[in-house]
Amino acid sequence: MQAIGTVISTQEGPNSSEFWFVLHDGEGTPIRTGQFIQLNSKEGLLIGRVEDIMTSNKYFERADSVSEFQKSGKPLMEQFPVDRWEYLVAHATLLGSFNDNMHKRVSFPPSPGTKVSKIDENILFDFLGLDKEKGLSVGQVEFHDLEAKLNMTKLFQKHCAILAQTGFGKSFLTSVIIEELLDRSLAYGRPAVIVVDPHGEYGGFANDANYITKTKVFNKKNIGIATRSLSERMIADFQPSITDIAKRELGKIIKSMRSSKKVYDMRDLIEAVDASEMSEKTKDPLVSWLSELDDIRLFGLEDSPNIDELAKDGQLTILDLSDFITKKDKQIIVNYFATKLFNSRRENKIPPFILIMEEAHQFAPETERRSAAISKGIIETIAREGRKFNSCLVLISQRPVQLSTTALSQCNSNIILRVSNPYDLDHIKRSCEGVSDYIMKMLPGLKVGQALITGEVVNYPLLVSIRNRKSVKSEKGIKFEDELVRFQKNNLNKREDLETFM
């Protein structure tokens, strides 16, 4: 491999965790901060990552000398061969030794004078733990001609978090991942993919010729919950104010209605409660609570989607909640269908699934009271227990500080785009496994389209440029300027039509 520098001796090292090296002369800078390098040692091949690069020149080391020459009016450059004494020094951390595809911790420092080389891309691919054959291609490893192909099991089985502030590509990245899942070879197995979509950002898949046959969209027009499938406990989850006495009385009525094998909706249940002999003190508030649920117009005779429509291998199912106004309505839908998914998967009735939660902090908030966190319990349950049943969770959030620490801490893989809010950064550091100080320093400076991948899915933190998406973007994600033009054009057409009619 091409040698780019030589290890030097400093007061700090080299030691078993870091070293410094002088870059060889040549056109331009042969490496960049964040790039991986390799060198040989007594332990074999060592892999490192460049943390910083600094310029040094002995003619400019002493401030008093530089000041005197400035006063004389004779620039240093004209009197001394200044350019010949300028050199670059790189600081690198040692990530590990890599021999015969075996990773080991570095226990002995490299020697001063050792040549440093650009890393062999094949070695780097294996060292990072990428999956050449079956991996999901999300982009390009920064500074390297290397495709970032992530192993699906490592990425999802122990759950994944995608975190970034608004406008830095969370939904774009998620769409790229969905494309990879839908395009995956049948021979490698295809999971069921379910997206909870609060803003209608993923509807473009249903309008794309390449994905339309693999996509099902359910929205306010056709999302429904079978009242007969609700237990008194589930109804109490939807209406946390229901008392234990009312819940017990409701359970009796539900048991009676089920035993008659009658299919019923929420209105039928309300009428049964109203006709019962329970005390008015219990009956009246119970009827009121049930009537509030009935007003949502969610509870009918059957589920839509049913479990087979909801979770089908190789299919993307989108629960488009953008037309539901209240957070409570959305949380009820997530509570019910997430519970159904998890229970069905435990009973092996459906294929392994990946449940993608956009705006996850809305559905599993960290500090909200129980009545405002209806779906939090099932999300935390899947986060804790889902890996045992191949029930995988992807939590997407622009406000990590507002997202349940319990759920976030169970995500063993993290893809983090730009985050600059100090409270969010602190929450990420406390809740996400494998997030080092090095990563925390990089997050506020990431550009649109850059992501740091860390945790279970890669052996070492990885900076990636996200690839272009192949699917059609949803119209609900239209740019502000484009929406202005479209709105004005529609208004103009309406006026012209009206004038023609008149």
XYZ file of C-alpha atoms in Angstrom:
502
model
C 0.000 0.000 0.000
C 1.029 3.632 -0.589
C 2.959 5.052 2.377
C 1.611 8.461 3.397
C 3.585 9.181 6.556
C 5.975 8.139 9.304
C 5.259 7.633 13.005
C 7.077 10.167 15.183
C 7.959 10.291 18.860
C 6.250 12.944 21.014
C 5.861 13.555 24.732
C 2.480 11.775 24.619
C 3.360 8.824 22.449
C 3.115 6.690 20.484
C 1.248 4.564 23.011
C -1.229 1.706 22.815
C -4.196 4.013 22.120
C -2.848 6.838 19.938
C 0.095 8.027 17.878
C 1.281 10.917 15.701
C 2.821 10.788 12.255
C 4.391 13.251 9.801
C 2.793 13.234 6.367
C 5.067 12.766 3.389
C 5.517 15.618 0.947
C 3.330 15.588 -2.127
C 0.564 17.417 -3.885
C -2.351 18.149 -1.609
C -3.170 16.359 1.628
C -3.160 12.570 1.158
C -5.634 12.014 4.009
C -8.510 13.757 5.786
C -9.753 13.862 9.365
C -11.889 10.775 9.982
C -10.067 8.622 7.432
C -8.860 5.103 8.317
C -5.168 4.186 8.007
C -3.005 1.094 8.598
C 0.515 0.319 9.799
C 2.535 -2.708 10.854
C 3.737 -3.452 14.377
C 4.927 -6.314 16.571
C 1.246 -7.244 17.007
C 0.715 -7.386 13.260
C -1.488 -5.059 11.240
C -2.838 -2.087 13.202
C -5.848 -0.067 12.096
C -6.228 3.565 13.120
C -8.397 6.589 12.400
C -7.120 10.120 11.846
C -8.531 12.417 14.536
C -6.841 15.674 13.595
C -4.266 17.188 11.221
C -2.126 20.196 12.085
C 0.436 22.278 10.195
C 3.833 23.064 11.715
C 6.728 25.278 10.669
C 9.802 25.895 12.822
C 10.207 29.461 11.491
C 6.879 30.421 13.026
C 7.241 28.649 16.371
C 8.491 31.692 18.306
C 6.084 34.613 18.527
C 8.827 37.124 19.455
C 10.868 36.293 16.330
C 7.862 36.582 14.034
C 6.946 39.898 15.662
C 10.444 41.333 15.146
C 10.534 40.421 11.489
C 7.114 42.029 11.015
C 8.439 45.264 12.524
C 11.444 45.226 10.195
C 9.172 45.157 7.168
C 11.073 42.200 5.744
C 8.807 39.145 5.459
C 10.297 35.877 6.633
C 9.416 34.262 3.312
C 11.867 36.535 1.467
C 14.808 35.865 3.790
C 14.530 32.192 4.695
C 13.388 28.972 2.940
C 10.195 28.984 5.007
C 8.192 26.770 2.659
C 10.776 23.986 2.913
C 10.191 23.694 6.671
C 6.422 23.469 6.636
C 5.022 20.012 7.318
C 1.804 18.297 8.383
C 1.389 16.206 11.515
C -1.593 13.896 11.913
C -2.956 12.592 15.200
C -4.544 9.132 15.026
C -6.262 6.779 17.439
C -5.615 3.047 17.351
C -8.837 1.090 16.874
C -7.408 -2.403 17.004
C -5.178 -5.004 15.418
C -6.538 -7.089 12.561
C -4.936 -10.360 11.587
C -6.558 -13.357 9.877
C -9.935 -11.579 10.165
C -9.533 -11.498 13.943
C -10.034 -8.267 15.903
C -7.894 -7.648 18.959
C -7.318 -4.755 21.277
C -3.977 -3.010 20.791
C -1.738 -3.772 23.749
C 1.642 -2.531 22.414
C 2.415 0.787 20.665
C 3.846 1.114 17.150
C 7.489 2.125 16.913
C 8.617 5.604 15.841
C 9.749 5.445 12.235
C 7.002 2.989 11.224
C 5.451 3.766 7.843
C 1.757 4.676 7.802
C -0.307 3.739 4.743
C -3.716 4.311 3.314
C -5.844 1.352 4.316
C -6.606 -1.506 1.953
C -10.334 -1.167 1.215
C -10.942 -4.925 1.458
C -9.312 -5.005 4.890
C -11.389 -2.002 5.978
C -14.629 -3.645 4.790
C -13.971 -6.702 6.963
C -12.605 -4.661 9.851
C -15.762 -2.551 10.043
C -17.993 -5.633 9.983
C -19.850 -4.700 6.798
C -21.826 -7.312 4.860
C -20.582 -7.643 1.291
C -23.132 -10.189 0.064
C -26.453 -9.495 1.831
C -25.933 -6.040 3.323
C -28.253 -3.063 2.970
C -26.439 -0.398 0.941
C -27.141 2.979 2.549
C -24.326 4.992 1.000
C -20.576 5.463 0.779
C -18.007 5.405 3.592
C -16.599 8.944 3.784
C -13.076 9.358 2.309
C -13.045 5.773 1.025
C -14.179 4.032 -2.142
C -16.278 1.697 -0.054
C -19.993 0.925 -0.063
C -21.620 1.036 3.373
C -23.480 -2.295 3.326
C -25.046 -2.935 6.719
C -25.913 -6.391 7.994
C -29.697 -6.564 8.405
C -29.668 -8.722 11.541
C -27.144 -6.501 13.321
C -29.034 -3.371 12.328
C -32.534 -4.423 13.335
C -32.696 -7.420 15.670
C -31.606 -5.423 18.701
C -33.450 -2.346 17.432
C -32.239 0.843 15.779
C -32.575 4.574 16.409
C -32.373 7.232 13.687
C -31.832 10.640 15.260
C -31.426 14.123 13.779
C -32.779 17.623 13.981
C -35.412 18.763 11.495
C -34.334 19.001 7.864
C -31.208 16.851 8.027
C -32.487 13.725 6.300
C -34.132 11.305 8.748
C -37.019 10.458 6.416
C -34.729 10.429 3.384
C -32.400 7.919 5.049
C -35.356 5.823 6.219
C -36.699 5.728 2.647
C -33.291 4.484 1.451
C -33.388 1.699 4.054
C -36.953 0.757 3.046
C -35.865 0.567 -0.599
C -33.103 -1.835 0.364
C -35.547 -4.016 2.303
C -38.106 -4.114 -0.518
C -35.436 -4.779 -3.165
C -33.825 -7.518 -1.122
C -33.385 -10.875 -2.847
C -36.077 -13.392 -1.985
C -33.316 -15.932 -1.349
C -32.058 -13.813 1.558
C -35.497 -13.439 3.140
C -37.689 -10.340 3.262
C -39.217 -8.993 6.467
C -42.599 -7.335 6.809
C -42.081 -3.571 7.056
C -44.641 -1.415 8.873
C -44.262 2.367 9.027
C -46.141 4.601 11.446
C -46.276 7.802 9.383
C -47.671 10.826 11.292
C -47.093 13.282 8.421
C -47.700 11.232 5.271
C -44.040 11.323 4.232
C -43.834 7.793 2.845
C -46.862 7.723 0.540
C -44.575 8.106 -2.467
C -43.826 4.381 -2.348
C -47.454 3.700 -3.327
C -47.067 5.969 -6.385
C -43.766 4.518 -7.569
C -43.862 1.989 -10.400
C -41.085 -0.014 -8.760
C -42.791 -0.290 -5.370
C -46.522 0.102 -5.905
C -47.170 -3.657 -5.871
C -45.191 -4.002 -2.638
C -46.898 -1.140 -0.773
C -50.193 -0.882 1.106
C -51.368 2.436 2.568
C -54.006 2.732 5.289
C -55.276 6.149 6.361
C -58.214 7.792 8.111
C -60.599 6.499 5.424
C -59.838 2.833 6.029
C -58.127 2.386 9.413
C -60.446 0.641 11.833
C -60.382 -1.362 15.065
C -62.672 -4.316 15.733
C -64.527 -3.514 18.946
C -65.015 -7.200 19.653
C -61.257 -7.696 19.922
C -60.933 -5.158 22.745
C -60.682 -6.361 26.334
C -61.621 -4.153 29.252
C -57.897 -3.696 29.944
C -57.242 -2.393 26.420
C -60.183 -0.003 26.629
C -58.814 1.238 29.957
C -55.482 1.831 28.208
C -57.285 4.045 25.708
C -59.193 5.808 28.504
C -56.840 5.837 31.532
C -59.489 7.617 33.650
C -61.656 4.476 33.803
C -61.828 3.274 37.410
C -61.104 -0.277 38.541
C -64.772 -0.794 39.458
C -65.934 0.402 36.020
C -63.310 -1.763 34.342
C -64.487 -4.810 36.254
C -68.138 -4.192 35.335
C -67.173 -3.567 31.710
C -65.309 -6.886 31.667
C -68.495 -8.722 32.625
C -70.441 -7.133 29.791
C -67.707 -7.844 27.231
C -67.540 -11.480 28.346
C -71.310 -11.789 27.974
C -71.323 -10.215 24.501
C -68.469 -12.416 23.322
C -70.158 -15.573 24.586
C -73.168 -14.770 22.406
C -70.750 -14.800 19.437
C -72.229 -11.557 18.297
C -70.191 -9.131 16.206
C -70.587 -5.674 17.698
C -69.238 -2.147 17.451
C -68.638 0.536 20.078
C -72.228 1.808 19.852
C -73.515 -1.709 20.633
C -71.201 -1.915 23.631
C -72.411 1.443 24.909
C -76.043 0.309 24.606
C -75.221 -2.893 26.508
C -73.620 -0.883 29.315
C -76.572 1.502 29.371
C -79.012 -1.415 29.627
C -77.056 -3.172 32.378
C -77.964 -3.225 36.050
C -74.721 -1.704 37.327
C -75.048 1.300 39.610
C -75.693 4.650 37.980
C -72.620 5.971 39.752
C -70.483 3.552 37.727
C -72.617 3.400 34.587
C -72.849 7.100 33.731
C -69.112 7.874 33.611
C -68.447 4.549 31.825
C -70.971 5.431 29.116
C -69.291 8.845 28.827
C -65.817 7.312 28.457
C -67.006 4.842 25.832
C -68.864 7.578 23.972
C -65.648 9.593 23.736
C -64.017 6.613 22.048
C -66.984 6.167 19.737
C -66.663 9.786 18.607
C -63.230 9.002 17.150
C -64.958 6.797 14.536
C -62.256 4.152 14.778
C -64.131 1.327 16.443
C -66.214 -0.809 14.115
C -66.990 -4.428 13.307
C -63.570 -5.508 12.020
C -59.899 -4.595 11.925
C -58.537 -2.642 9.009
C -55.876 -3.596 8.227
C -56.264 -7.119 9.514
C -53.132 -8.832 10.725
C -52.416 -10.520 7.383
C -52.679 -7.176 5.570
C -50.622 -5.448 8.224
C -47.639 -7.816 8.277
C -46.774 -9.586 5.046
C -43.243 -10.612 4.135
C -41.707 -8.345 1.485
C -44.489 -5.769 1.870
C -44.394 -2.164 3.091
C -47.492 -1.264 5.100
C -47.925 2.443 5.816
C -50.212 3.624 8.608
C -50.738 7.183 7.373
C -51.916 9.151 10.418
C -51.580 12.590 8.842
C -55.342 13.211 8.713
C -55.895 12.328 12.375
C -55.961 15.567 14.347
C -55.294 14.629 17.958
C -52.252 12.909 19.381
C -54.547 10.661 21.420
C -56.195 9.237 18.293
C -52.779 8.474 16.816
C -51.549 6.884 20.032
C -54.620 4.635 20.236
C -53.943 3.364 16.704
C -50.271 2.724 17.493
C -51.110 1.030 20.807
C -53.617 -1.316 19.208
C -51.737 -2.340 16.059
C -48.295 -2.529 17.738
C -49.808 -4.799 20.409
C -51.427 -6.940 17.735
C -48.147 -7.193 15.805
C -46.148 -8.176 18.870
C -48.648 -10.760 20.124
C -49.058 -12.288 16.663
C -45.308 -12.522 16.220
C -44.919 -14.199 19.623
C -47.403 -16.807 18.449
C -45.516 -17.151 15.129
C -48.619 -16.163 13.142
C -46.829 -13.494 11.102
C -43.320 -13.162 9.621
C -40.530 -11.302 11.429
C -41.298 -7.607 11.129
C -39.650 -4.198 11.317
C -41.853 -1.529 12.908
C -40.628 1.945 11.945
C -41.869 4.700 14.258
C -41.608 8.203 12.796
C -41.798 10.988 15.403
C -41.225 8.315 18.047
C -41.170 10.901 20.853
C -44.881 11.490 20.194
C -45.695 7.835 20.854
C -43.211 7.030 23.625
C -42.659 10.336 25.447
C -40.206 10.457 28.313
C -42.093 12.634 30.793
C -45.786 12.743 29.797
C -48.466 11.507 32.187
C -50.095 8.148 31.445
C -53.167 9.653 29.758
C -50.884 11.375 27.213
C -48.680 8.326 26.653
C -51.168 5.634 25.631
C -48.770 3.884 23.246
C -45.631 4.212 25.371
C -46.065 0.895 27.203
C -46.195 -1.351 24.116
C -43.273 0.459 22.461
C -41.143 -0.064 25.563
C -42.268 -3.706 25.721
C -41.191 -4.342 22.122
C -37.931 -2.500 22.832
C -37.219 -4.758 25.839
C -38.521 -8.102 24.578
C -38.896 -7.861 20.806
C -35.458 -9.205 19.916
C -36.401 -12.636 21.332
C -39.248 -12.888 18.815
C -37.643 -11.064 15.853
C -39.965 -8.107 16.410
C -37.730 -5.226 15.395
C -38.183 -1.564 16.222
C -36.804 1.532 14.484
C -37.274 4.746 16.478
C -36.970 7.975 14.505
C -36.901 11.271 16.363
C -35.875 14.902 16.030
C -36.114 15.387 19.802
C -34.247 12.541 21.528
C -34.541 14.321 24.888
C -38.324 13.887 24.706
C -38.100 10.195 23.746
C -38.410 7.439 26.350
C -34.988 6.598 27.755
C -36.177 3.024 28.309
C -36.978 2.581 24.600
C -33.967 4.499 23.271
C -31.489 2.669 25.494
C -32.621 -0.660 24.000
C -31.592 0.451 20.493
C -28.193 -1.171 20.083
C -27.596 0.413 16.666
C -27.770 4.136 16.035
C -27.716 6.193 12.858
C -27.279 9.804 13.850
C -27.437 12.743 11.486
C -26.861 16.328 12.560
C -27.858 17.116 16.164
C -26.837 20.409 17.777
C -29.258 20.934 20.679
C -27.192 20.409 23.865
C -30.073 18.702 25.705
C -30.564 16.249 22.842
C -26.826 15.602 22.664
C -26.676 14.876 26.378
C -29.663 12.504 26.120
C -28.046 10.676 23.185
C -24.802 10.244 25.113
C -26.622 8.838 28.155
C -29.061 6.628 26.266
C -27.216 5.294 23.198
C -24.661 2.529 23.464
C -21.248 3.117 21.885
C -21.567 6.899 21.507
C -18.099 8.226 22.368
C -16.753 11.742 22.877
C -15.384 11.556 19.322
C -18.907 11.051 17.972
C -20.394 13.753 20.198
C -17.916 16.287 18.803
C -18.830 15.404 15.214
C -22.639 15.494 15.461
C -23.186 19.294 15.446
C -21.015 19.694 12.333
C -22.537 17.031 10.083
C -23.824 18.218 6.711
C -27.109 17.251 5.064
C -26.692 13.711 3.769
C -23.991 12.726 6.256
C -24.672 10.190 9.005
C -22.691 8.599 11.804
C -23.407 4.897 12.216
C -22.508 3.337 15.524
C -23.371 0.461 17.827
C -24.064 -3.205 17.120
C -24.283 -2.835 13.329
C -20.622 -1.799 12.851
C -17.465 -2.705 14.700
C -16.380 0.942 14.859
C -18.226 4.262 14.389
C -18.578 5.035 10.721
C -19.187 8.301 8.834
C -21.294 7.715 5.723
C -22.595 9.822 2.834
C -26.170 8.613 2.282
C -26.862 7.487 -1.288
C -29.545 8.996 -3.514
C -32.991 7.493 -3.083
C -34.662 5.592 -5.913
C -38.297 5.944 -4.840
C -40.742 8.779 -5.501
C -41.031 11.380 -2.737
C -44.436 11.911 -1.176
C -46.323 15.020 -2.307
C -46.910 15.826 1.356
C -43.181 16.467 1.637
C -43.197 19.131 -1.095
C -40.790 22.066 -0.686
C -42.152 25.374 0.659
C -41.353 27.266 -2.559
C -42.897 24.556 -4.748
C -46.077 24.542 -2.663
C -46.371 28.334 -3.019
C -46.109 28.074 -6.805
C -48.568 25.198 -6.953
C -51.102 26.958 -4.684
C -50.938 30.177 -6.693
C -51.247 28.296 -9.970
C -54.347 26.457 -8.709
C -55.916 29.733 -7.577
C -55.194 31.306 -10.964
C -56.806 28.364 -12.757
C -59.883 28.624 -10.521
C -60.275 32.326 -11.290
C -59.920 31.707 -15.030
C -62.515 28.910 -14.867
C -64.899 31.186 -12.956
C -64.482 34.019 -15.465
C -65.123 31.592 -18.327
C -68.266 30.302 -16.610
C -69.557 33.825 -15.971
